[in-house]
CSV table of C-alpha atoms in Angstrom, one decimal:
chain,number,residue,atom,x,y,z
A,634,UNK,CA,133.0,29.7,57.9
A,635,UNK,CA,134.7,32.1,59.9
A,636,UNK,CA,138.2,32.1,61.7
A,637,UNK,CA,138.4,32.5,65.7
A,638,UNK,CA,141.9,34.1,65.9
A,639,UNK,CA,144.4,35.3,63.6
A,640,UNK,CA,148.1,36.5,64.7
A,641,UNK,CA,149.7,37.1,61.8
A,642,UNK,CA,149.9,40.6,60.8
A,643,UNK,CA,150.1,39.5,56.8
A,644,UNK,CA,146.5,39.2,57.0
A,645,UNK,CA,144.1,42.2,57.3
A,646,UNK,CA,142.0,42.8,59.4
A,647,UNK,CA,138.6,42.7,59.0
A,648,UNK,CA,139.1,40.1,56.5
A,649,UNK,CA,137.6,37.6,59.5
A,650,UNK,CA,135.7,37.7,62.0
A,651,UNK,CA,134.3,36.1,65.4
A,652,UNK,CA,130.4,36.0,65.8
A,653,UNK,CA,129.8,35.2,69.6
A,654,UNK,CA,126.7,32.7,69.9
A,655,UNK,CA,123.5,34.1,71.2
A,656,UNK,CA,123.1,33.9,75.1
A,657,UNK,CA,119.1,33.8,74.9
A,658,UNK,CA,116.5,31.9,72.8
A,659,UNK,CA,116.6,28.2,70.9
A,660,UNK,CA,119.7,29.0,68.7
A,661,UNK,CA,121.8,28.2,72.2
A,662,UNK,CA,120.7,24.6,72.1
A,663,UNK,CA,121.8,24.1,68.3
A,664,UNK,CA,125.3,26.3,68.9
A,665,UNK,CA,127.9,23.9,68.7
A,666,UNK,CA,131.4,24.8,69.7
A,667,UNK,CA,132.9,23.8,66.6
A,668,UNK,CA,131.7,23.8,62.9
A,669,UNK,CA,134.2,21.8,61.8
A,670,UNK,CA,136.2,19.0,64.3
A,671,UNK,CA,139.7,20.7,64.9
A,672,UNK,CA,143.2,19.3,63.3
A,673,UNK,CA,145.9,18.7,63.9
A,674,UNK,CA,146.5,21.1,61.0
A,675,UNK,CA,144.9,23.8,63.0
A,676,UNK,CA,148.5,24.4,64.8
A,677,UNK,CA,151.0,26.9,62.6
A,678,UNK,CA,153.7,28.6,63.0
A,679,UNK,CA,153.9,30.5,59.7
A,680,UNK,CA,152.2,32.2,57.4
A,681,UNK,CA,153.8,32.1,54.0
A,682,UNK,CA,151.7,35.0,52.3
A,683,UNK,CA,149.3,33.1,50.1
A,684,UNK,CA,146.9,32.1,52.3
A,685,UNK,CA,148.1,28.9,53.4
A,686,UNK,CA,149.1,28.2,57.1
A,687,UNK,CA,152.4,26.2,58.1
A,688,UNK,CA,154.2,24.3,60.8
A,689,UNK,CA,157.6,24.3,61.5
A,690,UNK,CA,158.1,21.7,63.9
A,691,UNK,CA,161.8,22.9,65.0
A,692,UNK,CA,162.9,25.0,67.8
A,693,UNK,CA,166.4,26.3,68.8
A,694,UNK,CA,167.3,25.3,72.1
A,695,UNK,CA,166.4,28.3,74.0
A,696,UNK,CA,165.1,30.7,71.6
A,697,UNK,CA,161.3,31.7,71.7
A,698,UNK,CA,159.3,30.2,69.4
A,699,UNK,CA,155.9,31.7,68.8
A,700,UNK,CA,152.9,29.0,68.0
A,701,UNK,CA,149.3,29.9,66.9
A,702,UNK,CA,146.0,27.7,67.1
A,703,UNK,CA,143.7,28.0,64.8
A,704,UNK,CA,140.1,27.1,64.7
A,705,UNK,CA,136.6,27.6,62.8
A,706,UNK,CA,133.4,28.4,64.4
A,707,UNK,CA,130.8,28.2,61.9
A,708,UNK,CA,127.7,30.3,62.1
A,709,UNK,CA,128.4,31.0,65.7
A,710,UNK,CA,130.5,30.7,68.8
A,711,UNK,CA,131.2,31.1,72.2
A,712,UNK,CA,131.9,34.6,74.0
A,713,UNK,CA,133.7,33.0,76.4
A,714,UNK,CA,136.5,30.8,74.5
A,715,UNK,CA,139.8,30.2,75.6
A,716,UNK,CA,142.7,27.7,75.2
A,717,UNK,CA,145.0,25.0,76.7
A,718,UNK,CA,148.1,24.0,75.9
A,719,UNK,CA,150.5,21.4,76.8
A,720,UNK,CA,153.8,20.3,76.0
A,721,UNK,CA,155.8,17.0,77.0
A,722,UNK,CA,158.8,18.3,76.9
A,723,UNK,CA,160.9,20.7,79.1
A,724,UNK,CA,160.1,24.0,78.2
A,725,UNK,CA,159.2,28.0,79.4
A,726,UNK,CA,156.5,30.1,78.6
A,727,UNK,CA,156.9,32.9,77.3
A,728,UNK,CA,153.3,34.6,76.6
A,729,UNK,CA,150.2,33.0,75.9
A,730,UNK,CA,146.5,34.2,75.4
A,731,UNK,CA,143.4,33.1,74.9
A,732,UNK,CA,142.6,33.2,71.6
A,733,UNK,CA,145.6,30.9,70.6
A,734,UNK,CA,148.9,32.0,70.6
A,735,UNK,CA,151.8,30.5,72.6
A,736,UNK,CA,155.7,31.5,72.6
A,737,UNK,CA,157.9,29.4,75.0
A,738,UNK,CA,161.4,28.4,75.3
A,739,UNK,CA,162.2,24.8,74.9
A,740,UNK,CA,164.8,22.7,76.1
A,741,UNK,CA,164.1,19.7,75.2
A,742,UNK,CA,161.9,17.6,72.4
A,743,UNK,CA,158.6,16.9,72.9
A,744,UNK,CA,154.7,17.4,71.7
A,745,UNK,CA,152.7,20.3,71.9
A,746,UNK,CA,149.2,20.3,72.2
A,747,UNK,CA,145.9,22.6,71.8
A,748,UNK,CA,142.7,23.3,72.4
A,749,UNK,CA,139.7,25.7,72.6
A,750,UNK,CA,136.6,26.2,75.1
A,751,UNK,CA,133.6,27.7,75.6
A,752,UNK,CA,129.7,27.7,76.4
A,753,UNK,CA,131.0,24.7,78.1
A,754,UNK,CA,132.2,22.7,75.9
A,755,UNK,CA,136.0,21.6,74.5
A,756,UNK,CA,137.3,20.8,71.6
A,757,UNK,CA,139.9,17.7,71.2
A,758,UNK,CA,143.7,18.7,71.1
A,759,UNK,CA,145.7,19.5,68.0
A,760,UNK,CA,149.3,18.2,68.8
A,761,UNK,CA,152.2,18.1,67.0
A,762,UNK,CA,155.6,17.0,67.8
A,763,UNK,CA,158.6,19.9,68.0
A,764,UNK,CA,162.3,19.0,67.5
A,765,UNK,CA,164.5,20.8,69.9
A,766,UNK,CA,167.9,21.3,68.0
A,767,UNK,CA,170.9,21.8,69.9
A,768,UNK,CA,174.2,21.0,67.7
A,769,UNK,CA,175.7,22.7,64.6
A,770,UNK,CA,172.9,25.5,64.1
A,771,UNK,CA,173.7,28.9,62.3
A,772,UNK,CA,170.5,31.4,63.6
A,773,UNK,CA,169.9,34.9,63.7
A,774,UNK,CA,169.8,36.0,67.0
A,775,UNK,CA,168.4,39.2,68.6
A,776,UNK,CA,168.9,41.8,66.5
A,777,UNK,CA,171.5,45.1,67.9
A,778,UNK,CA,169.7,47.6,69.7
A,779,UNK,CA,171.9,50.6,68.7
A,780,UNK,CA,172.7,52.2,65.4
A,781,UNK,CA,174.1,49.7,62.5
A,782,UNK,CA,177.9,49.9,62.4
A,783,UNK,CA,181.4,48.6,61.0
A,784,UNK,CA,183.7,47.2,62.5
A,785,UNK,CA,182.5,46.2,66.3
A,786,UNK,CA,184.3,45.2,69.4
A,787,UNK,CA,182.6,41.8,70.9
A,788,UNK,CA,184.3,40.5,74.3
A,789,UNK,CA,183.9,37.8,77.0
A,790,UNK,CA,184.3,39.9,80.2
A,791,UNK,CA,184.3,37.1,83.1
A,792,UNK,CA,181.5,34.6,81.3
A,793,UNK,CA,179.7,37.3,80.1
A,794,UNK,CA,179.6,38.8,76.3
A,795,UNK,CA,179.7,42.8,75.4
A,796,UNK,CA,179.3,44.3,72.3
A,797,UNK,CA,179.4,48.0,70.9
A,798,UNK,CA,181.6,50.8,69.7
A,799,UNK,CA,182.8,50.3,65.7
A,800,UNK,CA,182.2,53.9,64.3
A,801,UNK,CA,179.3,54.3,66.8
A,802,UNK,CA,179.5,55.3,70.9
A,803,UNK,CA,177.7,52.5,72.3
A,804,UNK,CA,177.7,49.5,74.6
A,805,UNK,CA,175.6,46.8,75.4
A,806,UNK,CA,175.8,43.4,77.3
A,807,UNK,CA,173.8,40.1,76.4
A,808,UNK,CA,171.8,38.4,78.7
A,809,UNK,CA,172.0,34.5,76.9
A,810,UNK,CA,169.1,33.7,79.4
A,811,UNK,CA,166.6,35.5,77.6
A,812,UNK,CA,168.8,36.3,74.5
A,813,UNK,CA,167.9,39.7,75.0
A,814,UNK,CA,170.5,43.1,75.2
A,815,UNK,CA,171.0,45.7,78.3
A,816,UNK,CA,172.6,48.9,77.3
A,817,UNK,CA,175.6,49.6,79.6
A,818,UNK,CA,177.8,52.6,79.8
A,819,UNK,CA,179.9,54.2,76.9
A,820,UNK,CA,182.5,57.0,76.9
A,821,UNK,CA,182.0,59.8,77.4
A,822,UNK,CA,182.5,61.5,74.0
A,823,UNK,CA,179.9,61.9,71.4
A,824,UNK,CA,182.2,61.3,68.6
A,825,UNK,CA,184.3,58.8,70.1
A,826,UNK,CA,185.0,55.3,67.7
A,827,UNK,CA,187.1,51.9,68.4
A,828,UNK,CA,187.6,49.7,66.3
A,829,UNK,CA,189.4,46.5,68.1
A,830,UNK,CA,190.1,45.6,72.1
A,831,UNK,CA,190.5,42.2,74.2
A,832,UNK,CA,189.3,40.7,77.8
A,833,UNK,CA,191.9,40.5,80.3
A,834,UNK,CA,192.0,39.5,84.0
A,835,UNK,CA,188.1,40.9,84.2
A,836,UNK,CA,188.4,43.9,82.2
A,837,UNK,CA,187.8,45.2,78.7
A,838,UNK,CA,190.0,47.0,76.7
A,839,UNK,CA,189.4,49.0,73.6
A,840,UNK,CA,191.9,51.3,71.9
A,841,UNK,CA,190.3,54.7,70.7
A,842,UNK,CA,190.2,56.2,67.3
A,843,UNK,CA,191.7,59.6,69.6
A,844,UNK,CA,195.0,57.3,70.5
A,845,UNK,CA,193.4,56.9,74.2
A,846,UNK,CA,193.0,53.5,76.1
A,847,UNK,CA,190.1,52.8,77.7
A,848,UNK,CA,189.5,50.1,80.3
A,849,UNK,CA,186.0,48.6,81.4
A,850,UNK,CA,185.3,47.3,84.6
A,851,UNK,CA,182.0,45.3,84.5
A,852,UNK,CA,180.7,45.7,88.4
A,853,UNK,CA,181.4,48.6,88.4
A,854,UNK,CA,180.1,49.6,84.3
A,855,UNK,CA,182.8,52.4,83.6
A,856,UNK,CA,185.1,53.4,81.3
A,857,UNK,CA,188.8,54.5,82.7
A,858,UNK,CA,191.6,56.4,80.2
A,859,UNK,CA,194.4,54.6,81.1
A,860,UNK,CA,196.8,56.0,79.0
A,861,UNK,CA,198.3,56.3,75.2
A,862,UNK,CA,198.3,54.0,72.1
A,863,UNK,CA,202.5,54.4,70.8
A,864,UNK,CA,201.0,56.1,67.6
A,865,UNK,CA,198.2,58.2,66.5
A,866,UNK,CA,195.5,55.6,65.5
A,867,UNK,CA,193.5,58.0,63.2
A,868,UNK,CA,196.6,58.0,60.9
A,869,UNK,CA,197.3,54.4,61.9
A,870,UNK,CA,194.3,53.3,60.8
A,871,UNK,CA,193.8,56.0,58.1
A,872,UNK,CA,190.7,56.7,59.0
A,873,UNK,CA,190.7,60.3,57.2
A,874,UNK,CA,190.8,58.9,54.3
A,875,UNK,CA,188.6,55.9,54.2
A,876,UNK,CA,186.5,57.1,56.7
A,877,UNK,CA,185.1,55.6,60.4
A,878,UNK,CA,181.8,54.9,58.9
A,879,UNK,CA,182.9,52.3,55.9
A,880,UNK,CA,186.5,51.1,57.5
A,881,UNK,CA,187.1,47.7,55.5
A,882,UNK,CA,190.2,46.7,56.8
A,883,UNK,CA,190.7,43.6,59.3
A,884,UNK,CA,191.8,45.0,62.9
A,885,UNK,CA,193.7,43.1,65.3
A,886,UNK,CA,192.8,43.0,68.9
A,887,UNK,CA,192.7,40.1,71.0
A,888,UNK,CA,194.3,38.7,74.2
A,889,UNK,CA,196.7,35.7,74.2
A,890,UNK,CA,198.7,34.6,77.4
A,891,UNK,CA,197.8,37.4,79.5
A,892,UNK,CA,198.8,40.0,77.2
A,893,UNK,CA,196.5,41.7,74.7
A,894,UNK,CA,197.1,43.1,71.3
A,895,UNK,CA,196.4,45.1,68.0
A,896,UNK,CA,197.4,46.5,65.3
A,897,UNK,CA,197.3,45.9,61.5
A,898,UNK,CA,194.8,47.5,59.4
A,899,UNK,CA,196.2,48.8,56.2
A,900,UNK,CA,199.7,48.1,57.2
A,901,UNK,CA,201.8,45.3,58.7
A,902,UNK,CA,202.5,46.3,62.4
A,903,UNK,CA,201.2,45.0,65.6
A,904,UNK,CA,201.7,46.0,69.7
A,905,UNK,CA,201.8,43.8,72.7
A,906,UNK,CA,200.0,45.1,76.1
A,907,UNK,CA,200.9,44.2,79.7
A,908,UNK,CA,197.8,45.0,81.8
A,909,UNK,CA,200.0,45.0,85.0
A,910,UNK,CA,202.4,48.0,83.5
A,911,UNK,CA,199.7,49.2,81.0
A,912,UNK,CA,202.9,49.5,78.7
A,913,UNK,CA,202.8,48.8,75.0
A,914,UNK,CA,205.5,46.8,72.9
A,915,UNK,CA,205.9,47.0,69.3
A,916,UNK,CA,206.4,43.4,68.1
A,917,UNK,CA,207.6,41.4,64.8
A,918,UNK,CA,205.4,42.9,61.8
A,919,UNK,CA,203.1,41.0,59.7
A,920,UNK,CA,206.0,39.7,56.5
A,921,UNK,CA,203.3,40.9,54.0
A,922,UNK,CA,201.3,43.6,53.0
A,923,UNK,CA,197.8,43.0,55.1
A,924,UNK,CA,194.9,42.0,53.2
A,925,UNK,CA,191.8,43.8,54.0
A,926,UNK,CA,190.0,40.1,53.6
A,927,UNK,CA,192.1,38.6,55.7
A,928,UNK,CA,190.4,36.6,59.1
A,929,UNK,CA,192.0,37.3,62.2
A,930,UNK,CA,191.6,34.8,65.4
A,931,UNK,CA,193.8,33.6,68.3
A,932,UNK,CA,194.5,30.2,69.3
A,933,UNK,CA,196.5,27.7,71.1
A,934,UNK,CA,199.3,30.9,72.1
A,935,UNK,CA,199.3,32.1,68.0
A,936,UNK,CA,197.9,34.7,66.4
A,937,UNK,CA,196.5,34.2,63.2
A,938,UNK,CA,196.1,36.5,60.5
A,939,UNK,CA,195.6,35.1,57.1
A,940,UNK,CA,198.2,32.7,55.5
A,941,UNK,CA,200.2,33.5,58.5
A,942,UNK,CA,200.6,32.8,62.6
A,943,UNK,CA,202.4,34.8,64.8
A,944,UNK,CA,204.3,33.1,67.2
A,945,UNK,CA,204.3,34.9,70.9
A,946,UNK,CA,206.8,32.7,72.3
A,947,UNK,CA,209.9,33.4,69.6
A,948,UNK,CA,208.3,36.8,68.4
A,949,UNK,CA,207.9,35.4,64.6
A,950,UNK,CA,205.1,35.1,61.6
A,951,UNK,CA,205.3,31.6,60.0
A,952,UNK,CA,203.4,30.7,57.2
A,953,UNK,CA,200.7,28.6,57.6
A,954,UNK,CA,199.2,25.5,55.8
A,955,UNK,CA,195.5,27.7,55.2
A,956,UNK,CA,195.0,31.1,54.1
A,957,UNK,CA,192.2,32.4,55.9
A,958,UNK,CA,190.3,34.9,54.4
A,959,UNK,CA,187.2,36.0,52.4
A,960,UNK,CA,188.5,35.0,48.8
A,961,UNK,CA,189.2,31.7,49.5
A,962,UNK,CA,186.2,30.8,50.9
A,963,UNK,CA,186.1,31.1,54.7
A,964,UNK,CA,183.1,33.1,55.4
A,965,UNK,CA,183.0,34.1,58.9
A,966,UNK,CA,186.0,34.8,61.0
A,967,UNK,CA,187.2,32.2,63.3
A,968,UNK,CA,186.4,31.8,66.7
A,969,UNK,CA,187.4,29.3,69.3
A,970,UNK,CA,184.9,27.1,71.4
A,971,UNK,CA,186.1,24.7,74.1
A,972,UNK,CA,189.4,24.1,72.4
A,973,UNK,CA,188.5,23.7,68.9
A,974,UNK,CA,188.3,26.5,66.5
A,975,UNK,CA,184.9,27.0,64.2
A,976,UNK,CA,183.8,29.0,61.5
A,977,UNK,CA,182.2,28.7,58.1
A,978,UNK,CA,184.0,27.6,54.6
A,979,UNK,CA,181.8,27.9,51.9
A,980,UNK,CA,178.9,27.6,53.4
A,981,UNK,CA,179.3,24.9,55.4
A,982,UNK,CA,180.5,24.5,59.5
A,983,UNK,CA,184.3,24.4,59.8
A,984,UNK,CA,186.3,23.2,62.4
A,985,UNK,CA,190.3,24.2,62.9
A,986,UNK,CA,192.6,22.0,65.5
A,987,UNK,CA,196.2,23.9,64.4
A,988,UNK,CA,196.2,21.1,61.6
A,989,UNK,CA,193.5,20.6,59.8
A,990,UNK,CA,190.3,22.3,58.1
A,991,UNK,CA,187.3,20.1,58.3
A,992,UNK,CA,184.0,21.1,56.9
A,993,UNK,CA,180.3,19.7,57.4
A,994,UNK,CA,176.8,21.0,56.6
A,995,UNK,CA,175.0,22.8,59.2
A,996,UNK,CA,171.6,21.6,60.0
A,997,UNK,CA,169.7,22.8,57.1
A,998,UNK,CA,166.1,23.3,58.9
A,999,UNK,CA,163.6,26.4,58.9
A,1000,UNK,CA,163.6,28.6,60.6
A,1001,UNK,CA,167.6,28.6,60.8
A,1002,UNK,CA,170.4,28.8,58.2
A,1003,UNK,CA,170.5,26.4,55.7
A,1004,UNK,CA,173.9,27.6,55.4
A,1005,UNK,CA,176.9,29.1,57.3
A,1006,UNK,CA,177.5,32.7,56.7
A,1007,UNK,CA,179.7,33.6,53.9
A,1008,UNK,CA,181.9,36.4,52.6
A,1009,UNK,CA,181.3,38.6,56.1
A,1010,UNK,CA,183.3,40.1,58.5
A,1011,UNK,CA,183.4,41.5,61.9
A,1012,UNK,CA,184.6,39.3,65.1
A,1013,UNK,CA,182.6,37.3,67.7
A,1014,UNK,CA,183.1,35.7,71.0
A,1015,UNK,CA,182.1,32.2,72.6
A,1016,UNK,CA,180.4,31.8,75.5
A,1017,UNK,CA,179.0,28.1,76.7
A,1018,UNK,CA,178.5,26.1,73.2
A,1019,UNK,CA,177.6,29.5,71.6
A,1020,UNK,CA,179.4,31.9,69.4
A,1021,UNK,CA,177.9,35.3,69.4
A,1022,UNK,CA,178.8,37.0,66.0
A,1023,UNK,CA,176.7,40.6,66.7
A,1024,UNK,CA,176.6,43.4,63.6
A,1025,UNK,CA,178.7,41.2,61.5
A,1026,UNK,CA,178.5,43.6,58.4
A,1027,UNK,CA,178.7,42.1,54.6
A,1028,UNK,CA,182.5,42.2,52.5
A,1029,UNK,CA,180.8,42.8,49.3
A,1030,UNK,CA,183.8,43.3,47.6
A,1031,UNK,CA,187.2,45.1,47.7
A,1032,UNK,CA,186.9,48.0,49.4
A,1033,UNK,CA,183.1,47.7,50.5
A,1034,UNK,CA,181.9,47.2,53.6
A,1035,UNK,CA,178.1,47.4,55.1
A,1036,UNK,CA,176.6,48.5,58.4
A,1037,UNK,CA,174.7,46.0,59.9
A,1038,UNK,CA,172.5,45.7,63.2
A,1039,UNK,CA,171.9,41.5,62.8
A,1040,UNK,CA,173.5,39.0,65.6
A,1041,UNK,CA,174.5,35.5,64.0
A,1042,UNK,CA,174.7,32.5,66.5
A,1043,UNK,CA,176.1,29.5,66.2
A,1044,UNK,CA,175.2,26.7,68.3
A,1045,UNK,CA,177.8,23.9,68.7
């Protein structure tokens, strides 16, 4: 018995093959299309290395999802096959050939079916039901285009989310359409690194490992000097001595209230910016020696960093009811969605309303997460009911940290 079509590349080839029935003589009358009646079973999605061919009937909203048919011919078969497909659901193709493999997008639940022809004939439809899933969903999403790094700045800029710099010179925006990334401009300095910066009024903002500050303007996709960090961020940072390419301290830099701001790192300070003077302002420092573990995230006109909140309104830390941070099992850092705050706390979904921490498992189906990232760091941005967490690099320990070119998603 021999197989019609084979995607997966775990198979060699050769190790099939399709005979095409003859065109001329008797054996035309006795060619059937099929050897064997088709099943439902003929539709896969996976090949798991042993020969065996699988079906994962769940999709992420949105995100391609490839689908093979296959199908035994016997001692012969047609020259001309080809296939059909159909789905019930609202969906997008993607690509699809015809020797049985389909990628679409699907937005909605529904039954997909398949079938072959040729020398006339058809075969009946394999169909199989796909779940479209849509709420509390930790996935790997298109992986970085540029060199792994540490340490990268991800933004909102007017509904639309850029990613890039860290210890490398680049900068790319995400289309969420097609999940796919479009390199936009960097600056204009082959050695140039930032390691934090915030969206304000339509612009980015990063702050340069050379003390510069650069603003982004999206229509126009270029970078601006604007001006001087207060101190020399190299030495800030100390970035001599640990180095640009294995920095493992948590940076600030976010916007709150129309101001943005950063600081931290190894020590306990942190700056306020006003976009309409471009002036910066030192502010309260951090009451304790900062933790390279701790989470850093913004909400509801506080700043949090670890077991603490900064206050904008009467300039002041207070200590807080959670200690955020790797060790005490919060595994992603924080980012808010529509008012409500999520993350990950050992290995589970977590939600933050200024109050309370509550936890819930994720939906534990292939081919997504069975679990919510843990012990990682590196900040992300929301955009819809999406949080984009791109390079988000492993904290394997004190004083560790790993390059990484992977985008996490999480789907609300």
């Amino acid at each position: 018995m021999k197989i019609a079509y084979l995607l997966s590349t775990l198979i060699l080839t050769g190790l099939f093959a399709l005979q095409s029935c003859s065109l001329g003589g008797d054996e035309e009358d006795d060619c059937e299309l099929t050897a064997l009646p088709i099943t439902n079973e003929s539709l896969s999605t996976q090949y798991d290395g042993n020969g065996n061919f699988q079906f994962v009937p769940v999709a992420l909203y949105k995100a391609p999802k490839s689908v093979e048919l296959y199908y035994s011919l016997g001692s012969c078969g047609p020259n001309d096959i080809g296939t059909h497909w159909e789905y019930t659901g609202d969906y997008e193709v993607v690509e699809q050939n015809d020797n049985g493999r389909f990628i679409a997008k699907y937005y909605t639940s529904g039954t997909l079916c398949g079938q072959f022809t040729g020398n006339g004939k058809t075969t009946n439809n394999a169909c199989k039901q796909i779940k479209v899933l849509s709420k509390n969903i930790w996935a790997q999403g298109p992986d970085f285009p540029a060199e792994a790094s540490v340490n990268t700045i991800t933004l909102n800029i007017n509904n639309v989310i850029y990613s890039g710099f860290g210890n490398t010179n680049s900068w790319y925006k995400l289309d969420t359409l097609n999940f796919t990334w479009m390199e936009r401009a960097n600056v204009s300095s082959l050695a140039f690194t930032a390691f934090a910066g915030f969206s304000l009024n339509g612009k980015g903002y990063i702050i340069g490992s050379n003390s510069l500050v650069y603003e982004y303007d999206p229509t126009a996709n270029t970078w601006t000097s604007i001006g001087e960090f207060p101190v020399n961020v190299t030495e800030y940072l100390i970035l001599n001595s640990v180095g640009a390419d294995r920095y493992f301290y948590s940076i600030l830099g976010t916007a709150v209230g129309g101001k943005g701001y950063f600081g931290l790192g190894d020590q306990n300070r942190i700056w306020e910016f006003d976009p309409t003077t471009k002036a910066w302002t030192e502010k309260a420092s951090y009451p304790e020696t900062h933790e390279d573990s701790n989470y850093i995230f913004p909400y509801n006109n506080r700043i949090y960093v670890g077991e603490y909140y900064y206050d904008i309104a009467t300039d002041q830390w207070i200590k807080n009811n959670y200690d955020f941070k790797v060790g005490n099992g919060f595994g992603v850092n924080p980012v808010e969605m529509n008012g409500i705050v999520y993350g990950s706390y050992n290995t589970k979904t977590m939600t933050y309303d200024g109050n309370t921490v509550e936890v819930y498992e994720p939906r534990p189906h292939e081919p997504f997460e069975p679990f919510a990232p843990s012990t990682s760091i590196g900040n992300g941005a929301a955009i819809g009911n999406l949080i984009i967490y791109p390079r988000v690099s492993y904290h394997l320990g004190a004083f560790t940290n790993s390059a990484s070119s992977d985008v996490t998603i999480y789907r609300k």
